PDB file of C-alpha atoms in Angstrom:
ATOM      1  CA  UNK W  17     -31.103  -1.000  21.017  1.00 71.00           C
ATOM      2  CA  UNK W  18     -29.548   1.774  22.989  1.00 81.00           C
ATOM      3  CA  UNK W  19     -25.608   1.624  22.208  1.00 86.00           C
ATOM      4  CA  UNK W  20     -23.331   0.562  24.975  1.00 89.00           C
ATOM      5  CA  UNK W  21     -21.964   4.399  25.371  1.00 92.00           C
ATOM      6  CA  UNK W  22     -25.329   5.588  25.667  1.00 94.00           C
ATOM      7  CA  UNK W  23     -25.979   3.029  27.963  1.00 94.00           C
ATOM      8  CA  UNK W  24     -23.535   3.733  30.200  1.00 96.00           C
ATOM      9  CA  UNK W  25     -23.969   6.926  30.768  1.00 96.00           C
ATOM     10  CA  UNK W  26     -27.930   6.301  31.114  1.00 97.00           C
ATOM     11  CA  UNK W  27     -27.337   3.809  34.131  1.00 97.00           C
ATOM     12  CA  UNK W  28     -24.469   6.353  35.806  1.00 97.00           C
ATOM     13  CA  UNK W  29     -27.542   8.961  35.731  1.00 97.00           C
ATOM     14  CA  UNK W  30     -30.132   7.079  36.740  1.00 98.00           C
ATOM     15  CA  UNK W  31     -27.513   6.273  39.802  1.00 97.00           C
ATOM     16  CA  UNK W  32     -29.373   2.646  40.712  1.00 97.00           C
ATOM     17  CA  UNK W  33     -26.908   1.370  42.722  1.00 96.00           C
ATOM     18  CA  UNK W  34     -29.254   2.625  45.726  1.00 93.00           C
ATOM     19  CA  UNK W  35     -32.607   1.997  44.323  1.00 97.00           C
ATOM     20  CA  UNK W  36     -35.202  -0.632  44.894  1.00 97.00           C
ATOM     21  CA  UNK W  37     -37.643  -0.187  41.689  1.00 97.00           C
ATOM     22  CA  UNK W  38     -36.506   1.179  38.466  1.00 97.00           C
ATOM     23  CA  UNK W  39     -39.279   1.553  35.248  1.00 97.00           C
ATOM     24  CA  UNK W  40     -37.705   1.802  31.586  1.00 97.00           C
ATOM     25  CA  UNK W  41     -40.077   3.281  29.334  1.00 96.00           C
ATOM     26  CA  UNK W  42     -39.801   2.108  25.887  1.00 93.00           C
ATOM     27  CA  UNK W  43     -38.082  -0.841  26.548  1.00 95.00           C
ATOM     28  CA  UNK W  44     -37.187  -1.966  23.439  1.00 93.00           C
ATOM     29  CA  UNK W  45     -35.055  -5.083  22.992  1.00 94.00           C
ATOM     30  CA  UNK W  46     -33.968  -4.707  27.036  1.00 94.00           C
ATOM     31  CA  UNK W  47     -30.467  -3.427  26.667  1.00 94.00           C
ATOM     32  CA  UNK W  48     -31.048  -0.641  29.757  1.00 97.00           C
ATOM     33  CA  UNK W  49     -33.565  -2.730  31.526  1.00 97.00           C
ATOM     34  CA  UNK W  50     -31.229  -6.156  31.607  1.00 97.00           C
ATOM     35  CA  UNK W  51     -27.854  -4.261  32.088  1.00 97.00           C
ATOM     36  CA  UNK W  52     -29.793  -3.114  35.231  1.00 98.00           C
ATOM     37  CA  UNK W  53     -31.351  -6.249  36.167  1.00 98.00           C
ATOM     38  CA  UNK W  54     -27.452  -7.976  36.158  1.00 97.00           C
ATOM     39  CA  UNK W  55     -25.652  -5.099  38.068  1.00 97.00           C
ATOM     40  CA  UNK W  56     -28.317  -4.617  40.417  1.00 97.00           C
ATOM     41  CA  UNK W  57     -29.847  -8.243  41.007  1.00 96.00           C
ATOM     42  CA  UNK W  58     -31.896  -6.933  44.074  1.00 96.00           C
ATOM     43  CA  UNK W  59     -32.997  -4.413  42.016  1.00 98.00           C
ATOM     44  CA  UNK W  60     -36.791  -4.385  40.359  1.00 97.00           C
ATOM     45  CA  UNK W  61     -37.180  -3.400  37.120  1.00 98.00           C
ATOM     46  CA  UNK W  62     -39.983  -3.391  35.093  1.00 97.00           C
ATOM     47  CA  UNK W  63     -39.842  -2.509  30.931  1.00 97.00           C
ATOM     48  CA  UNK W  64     -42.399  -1.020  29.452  1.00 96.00           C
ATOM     49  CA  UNK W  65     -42.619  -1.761  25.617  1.00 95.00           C
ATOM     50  CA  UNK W  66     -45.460  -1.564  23.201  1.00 94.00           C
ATOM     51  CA  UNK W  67     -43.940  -3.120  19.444  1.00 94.00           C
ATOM     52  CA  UNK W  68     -44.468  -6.585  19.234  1.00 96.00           C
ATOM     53  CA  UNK W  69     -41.374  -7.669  17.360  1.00 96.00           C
ATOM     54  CA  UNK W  70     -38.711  -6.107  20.388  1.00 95.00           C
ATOM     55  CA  UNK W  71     -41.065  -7.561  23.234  1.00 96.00           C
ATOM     56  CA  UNK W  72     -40.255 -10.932  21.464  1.00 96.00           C
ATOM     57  CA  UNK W  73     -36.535 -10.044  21.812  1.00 96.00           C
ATOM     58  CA  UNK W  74     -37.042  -8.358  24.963  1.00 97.00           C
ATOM     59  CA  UNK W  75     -38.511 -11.629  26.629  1.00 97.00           C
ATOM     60  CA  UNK W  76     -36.014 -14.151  24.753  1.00 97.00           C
ATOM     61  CA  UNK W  77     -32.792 -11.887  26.304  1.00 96.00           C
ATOM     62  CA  UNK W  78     -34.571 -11.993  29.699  1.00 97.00           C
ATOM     63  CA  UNK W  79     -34.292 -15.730  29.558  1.00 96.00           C
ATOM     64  CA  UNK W  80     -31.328 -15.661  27.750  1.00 97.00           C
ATOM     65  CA  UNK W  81     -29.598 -13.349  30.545  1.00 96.00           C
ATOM     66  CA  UNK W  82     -31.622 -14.872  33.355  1.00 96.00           C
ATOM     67  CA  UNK W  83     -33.287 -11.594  34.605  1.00 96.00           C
ATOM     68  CA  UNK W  84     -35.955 -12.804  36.749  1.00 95.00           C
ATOM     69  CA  UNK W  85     -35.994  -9.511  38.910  1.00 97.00           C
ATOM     70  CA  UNK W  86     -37.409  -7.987  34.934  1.00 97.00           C
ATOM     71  CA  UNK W  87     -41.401  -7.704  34.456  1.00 97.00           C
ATOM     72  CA  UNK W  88     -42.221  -6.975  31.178  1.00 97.00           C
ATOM     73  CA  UNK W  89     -45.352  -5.119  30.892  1.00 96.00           C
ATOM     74  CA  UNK W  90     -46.399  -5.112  27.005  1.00 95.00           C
ATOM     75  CA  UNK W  91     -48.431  -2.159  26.749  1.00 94.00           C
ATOM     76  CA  UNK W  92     -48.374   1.755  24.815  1.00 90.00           C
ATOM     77  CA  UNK W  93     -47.166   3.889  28.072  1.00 89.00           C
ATOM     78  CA  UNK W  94     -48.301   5.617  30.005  1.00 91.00           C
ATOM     79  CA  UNK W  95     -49.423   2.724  32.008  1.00 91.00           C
ATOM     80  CA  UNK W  96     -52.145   2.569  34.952  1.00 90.00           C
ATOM     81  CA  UNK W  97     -49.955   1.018  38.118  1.00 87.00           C
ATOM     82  CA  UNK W  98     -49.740   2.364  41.989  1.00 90.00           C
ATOM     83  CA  UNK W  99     -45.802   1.878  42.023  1.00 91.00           C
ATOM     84  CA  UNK W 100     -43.553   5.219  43.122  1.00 95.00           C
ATOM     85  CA  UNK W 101     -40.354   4.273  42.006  1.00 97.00           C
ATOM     86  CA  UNK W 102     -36.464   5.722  42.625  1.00 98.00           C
ATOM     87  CA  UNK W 103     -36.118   6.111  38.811  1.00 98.00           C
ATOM     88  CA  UNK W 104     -37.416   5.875  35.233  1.00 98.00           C
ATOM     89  CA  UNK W 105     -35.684   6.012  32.194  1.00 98.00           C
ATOM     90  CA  UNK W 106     -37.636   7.166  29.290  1.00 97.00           C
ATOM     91  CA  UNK W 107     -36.042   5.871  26.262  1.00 91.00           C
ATOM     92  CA  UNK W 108     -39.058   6.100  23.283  1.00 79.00           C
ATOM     93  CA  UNK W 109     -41.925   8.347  23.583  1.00 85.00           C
ATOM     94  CA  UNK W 110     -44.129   7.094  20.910  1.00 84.00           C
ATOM     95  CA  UNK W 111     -45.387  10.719  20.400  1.00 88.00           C
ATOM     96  CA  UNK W 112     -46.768  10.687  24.073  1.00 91.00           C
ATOM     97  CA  UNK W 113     -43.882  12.873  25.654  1.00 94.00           C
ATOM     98  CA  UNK W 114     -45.980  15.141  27.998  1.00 95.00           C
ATOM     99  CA  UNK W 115     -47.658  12.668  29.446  1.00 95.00           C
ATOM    100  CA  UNK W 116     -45.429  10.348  29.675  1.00 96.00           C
ATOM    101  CA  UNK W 117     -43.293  13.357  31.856  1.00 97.00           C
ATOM    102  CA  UNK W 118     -46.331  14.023  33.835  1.00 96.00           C
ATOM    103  CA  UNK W 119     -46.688   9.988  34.489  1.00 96.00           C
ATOM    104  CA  UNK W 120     -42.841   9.948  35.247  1.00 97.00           C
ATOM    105  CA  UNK W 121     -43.457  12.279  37.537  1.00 96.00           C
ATOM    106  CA  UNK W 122     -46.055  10.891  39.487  1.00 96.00           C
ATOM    107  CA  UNK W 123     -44.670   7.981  40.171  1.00 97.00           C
ATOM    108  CA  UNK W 124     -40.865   8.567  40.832  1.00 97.00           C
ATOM    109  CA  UNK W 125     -40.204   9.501  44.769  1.00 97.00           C
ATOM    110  CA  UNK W 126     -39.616  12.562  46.310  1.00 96.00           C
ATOM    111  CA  UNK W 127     -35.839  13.131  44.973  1.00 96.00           C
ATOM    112  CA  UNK W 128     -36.238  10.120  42.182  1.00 97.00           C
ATOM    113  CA  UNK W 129     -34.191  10.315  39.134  1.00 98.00           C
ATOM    114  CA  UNK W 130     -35.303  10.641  35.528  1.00 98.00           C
ATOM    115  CA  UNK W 131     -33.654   9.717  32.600  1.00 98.00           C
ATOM    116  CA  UNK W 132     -34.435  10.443  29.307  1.00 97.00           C
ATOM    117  CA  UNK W 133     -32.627  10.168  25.381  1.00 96.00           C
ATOM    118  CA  UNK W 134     -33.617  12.016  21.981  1.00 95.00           C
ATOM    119  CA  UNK W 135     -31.966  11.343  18.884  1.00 94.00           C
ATOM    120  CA  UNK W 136     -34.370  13.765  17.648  1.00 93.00           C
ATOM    121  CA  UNK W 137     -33.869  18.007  17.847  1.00 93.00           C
ATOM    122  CA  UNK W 138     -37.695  18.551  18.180  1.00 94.00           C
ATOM    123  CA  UNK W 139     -38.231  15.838  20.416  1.00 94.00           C
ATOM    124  CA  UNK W 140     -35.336  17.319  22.534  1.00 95.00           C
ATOM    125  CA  UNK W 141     -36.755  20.939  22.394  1.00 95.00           C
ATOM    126  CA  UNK W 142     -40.030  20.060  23.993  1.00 95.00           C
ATOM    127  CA  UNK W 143     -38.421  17.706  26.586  1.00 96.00           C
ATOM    128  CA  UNK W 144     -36.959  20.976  27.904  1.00 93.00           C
ATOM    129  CA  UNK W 145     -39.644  23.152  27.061  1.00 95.00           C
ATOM    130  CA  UNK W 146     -42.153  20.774  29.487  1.00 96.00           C
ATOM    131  CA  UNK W 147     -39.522  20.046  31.801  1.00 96.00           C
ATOM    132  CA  UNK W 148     -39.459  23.940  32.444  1.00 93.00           C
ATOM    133  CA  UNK W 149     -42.368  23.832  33.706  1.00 94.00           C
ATOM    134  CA  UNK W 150     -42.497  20.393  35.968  1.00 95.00           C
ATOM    135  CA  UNK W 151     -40.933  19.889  39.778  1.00 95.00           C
ATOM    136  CA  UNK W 152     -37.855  18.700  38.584  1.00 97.00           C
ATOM    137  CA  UNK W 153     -34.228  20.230  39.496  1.00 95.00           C
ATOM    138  CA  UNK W 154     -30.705  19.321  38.829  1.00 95.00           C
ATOM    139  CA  UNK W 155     -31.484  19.606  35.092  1.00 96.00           C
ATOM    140  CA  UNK W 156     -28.405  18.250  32.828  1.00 96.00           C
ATOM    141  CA  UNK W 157     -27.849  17.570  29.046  1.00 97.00           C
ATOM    142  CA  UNK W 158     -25.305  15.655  27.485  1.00 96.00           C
ATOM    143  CA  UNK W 159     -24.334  15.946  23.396  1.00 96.00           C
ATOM    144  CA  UNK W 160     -23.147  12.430  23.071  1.00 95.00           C
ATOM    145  CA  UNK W 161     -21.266  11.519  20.045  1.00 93.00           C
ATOM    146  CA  UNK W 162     -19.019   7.875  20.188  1.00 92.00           C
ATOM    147  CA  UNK W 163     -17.675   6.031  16.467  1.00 93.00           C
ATOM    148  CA  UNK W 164     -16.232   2.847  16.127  1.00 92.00           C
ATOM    149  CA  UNK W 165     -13.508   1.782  14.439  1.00 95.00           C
ATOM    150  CA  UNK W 166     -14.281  -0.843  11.214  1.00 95.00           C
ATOM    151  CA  UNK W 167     -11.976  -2.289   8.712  1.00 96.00           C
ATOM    152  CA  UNK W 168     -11.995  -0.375   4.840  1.00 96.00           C
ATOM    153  CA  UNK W 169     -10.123  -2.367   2.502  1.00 95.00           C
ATOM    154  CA  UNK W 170      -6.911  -2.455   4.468  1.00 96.00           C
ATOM    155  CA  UNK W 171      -7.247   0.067   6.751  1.00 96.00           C
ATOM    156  CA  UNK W 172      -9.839   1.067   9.666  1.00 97.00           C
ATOM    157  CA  UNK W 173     -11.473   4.396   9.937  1.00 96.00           C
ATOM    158  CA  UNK W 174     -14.409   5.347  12.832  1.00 95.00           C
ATOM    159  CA  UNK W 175     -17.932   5.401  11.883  1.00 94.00           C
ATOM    160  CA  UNK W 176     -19.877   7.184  13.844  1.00 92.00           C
ATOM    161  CA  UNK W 177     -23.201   5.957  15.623  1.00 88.00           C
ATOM    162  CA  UNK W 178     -25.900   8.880  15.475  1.00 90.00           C
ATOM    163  CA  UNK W 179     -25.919  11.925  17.855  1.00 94.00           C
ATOM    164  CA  UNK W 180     -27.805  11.275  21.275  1.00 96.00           C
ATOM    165  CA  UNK W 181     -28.827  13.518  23.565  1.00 96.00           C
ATOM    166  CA  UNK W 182     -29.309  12.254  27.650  1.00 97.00           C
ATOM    167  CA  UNK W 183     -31.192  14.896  29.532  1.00 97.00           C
ATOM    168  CA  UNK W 184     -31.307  13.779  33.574  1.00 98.00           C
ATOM    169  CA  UNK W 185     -33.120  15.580  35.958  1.00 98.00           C
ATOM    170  CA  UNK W 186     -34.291  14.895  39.658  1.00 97.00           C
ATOM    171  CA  UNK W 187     -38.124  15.085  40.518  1.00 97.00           C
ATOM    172  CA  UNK W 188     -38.181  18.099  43.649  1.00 92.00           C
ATOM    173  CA  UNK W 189     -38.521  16.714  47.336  1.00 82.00           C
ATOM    174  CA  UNK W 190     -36.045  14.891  49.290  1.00 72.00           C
ATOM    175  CA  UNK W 191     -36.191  10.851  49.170  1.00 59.00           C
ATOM    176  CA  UNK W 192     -37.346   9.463  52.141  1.00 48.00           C
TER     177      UNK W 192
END
């Protein structure tokens, strides 16, 4: 599950508020895709997600949170679809990051934002390395670090979640 500070700084970047379709790679358990779906009822979103046990969760928080504007599409991505999209959030790779860029970027519009997180050095590395490369501009990184605070005995002290790191980009073109 992508933590709430990660979260929130995912859906300021992926800047939704104006968009009509929205695609979360790597769905998980939902937390990105129903956040979305509840802020932006009229938005569609559809999350992508290929491990059975968090598309079980993924589908019981749908109902749970009532997201009917959420398809679930329980596949490995990339996935064969005919959709351009405003943005796409890439939020698990599953070893496929090239193509999964590539993909991203031939379905998000002219101008369509992309999202993506790494937990992982390597993983973030090769992000940039291929984004380098790719019609993309507006190219940003963010180091985030957030602890909470938990009880010790008497006392409270922050543990920290694990390093993320959110790189957002734009593809090239202006939205029409």
């Amino acid at each position: 599950m992508t933590k709430e500070p990660v979260r929130a700084l995912v859906l300021s970047r992926l800047q939704l508020h104006s968009a009509e379709t929205f695609i979360d790679v790597g769905a998980g358990t939902g937390s990105v895709s129903l956040e979305a779906a509840m802020t932006w009822p009229g938005l569609q979103v559809i999350a992508i997600e290929r491990d059975a046990a968090a598309l079980a969760l993924l589908h019981t928080n749908r109902s749970h949170f009532a997201c009917e504007n959420v398809q679930v599409i329980a596949a490995q991505a990339p996935v064969s679809c005919d959709l351009q999209v405003d943005a796409i959030f890439i939020g698990g790779s599953g070893g496929q990051l090239a193509s999964l860029l590539h993909w991203s970027l031939e379905h998000l519009l002219p101008g369509g934002r992309l999202v993506m997180t790494f937990i992982l050095h390597e993983n973030l590395m090769q992000a940039f390395t291929l984004l380098g490369s790719l019609p993309v501009s507006a190219l940003e990184c963010v180091q985030l670090q957030a602890s909470s605070m938990v009880a010790l005995g008497e006392g409270h002290y922050f543990k920290p979640n694990n390093p993320t790191f959110v790189i957002s980009c734009l593809k090239e073109g202006n939205h029409v």
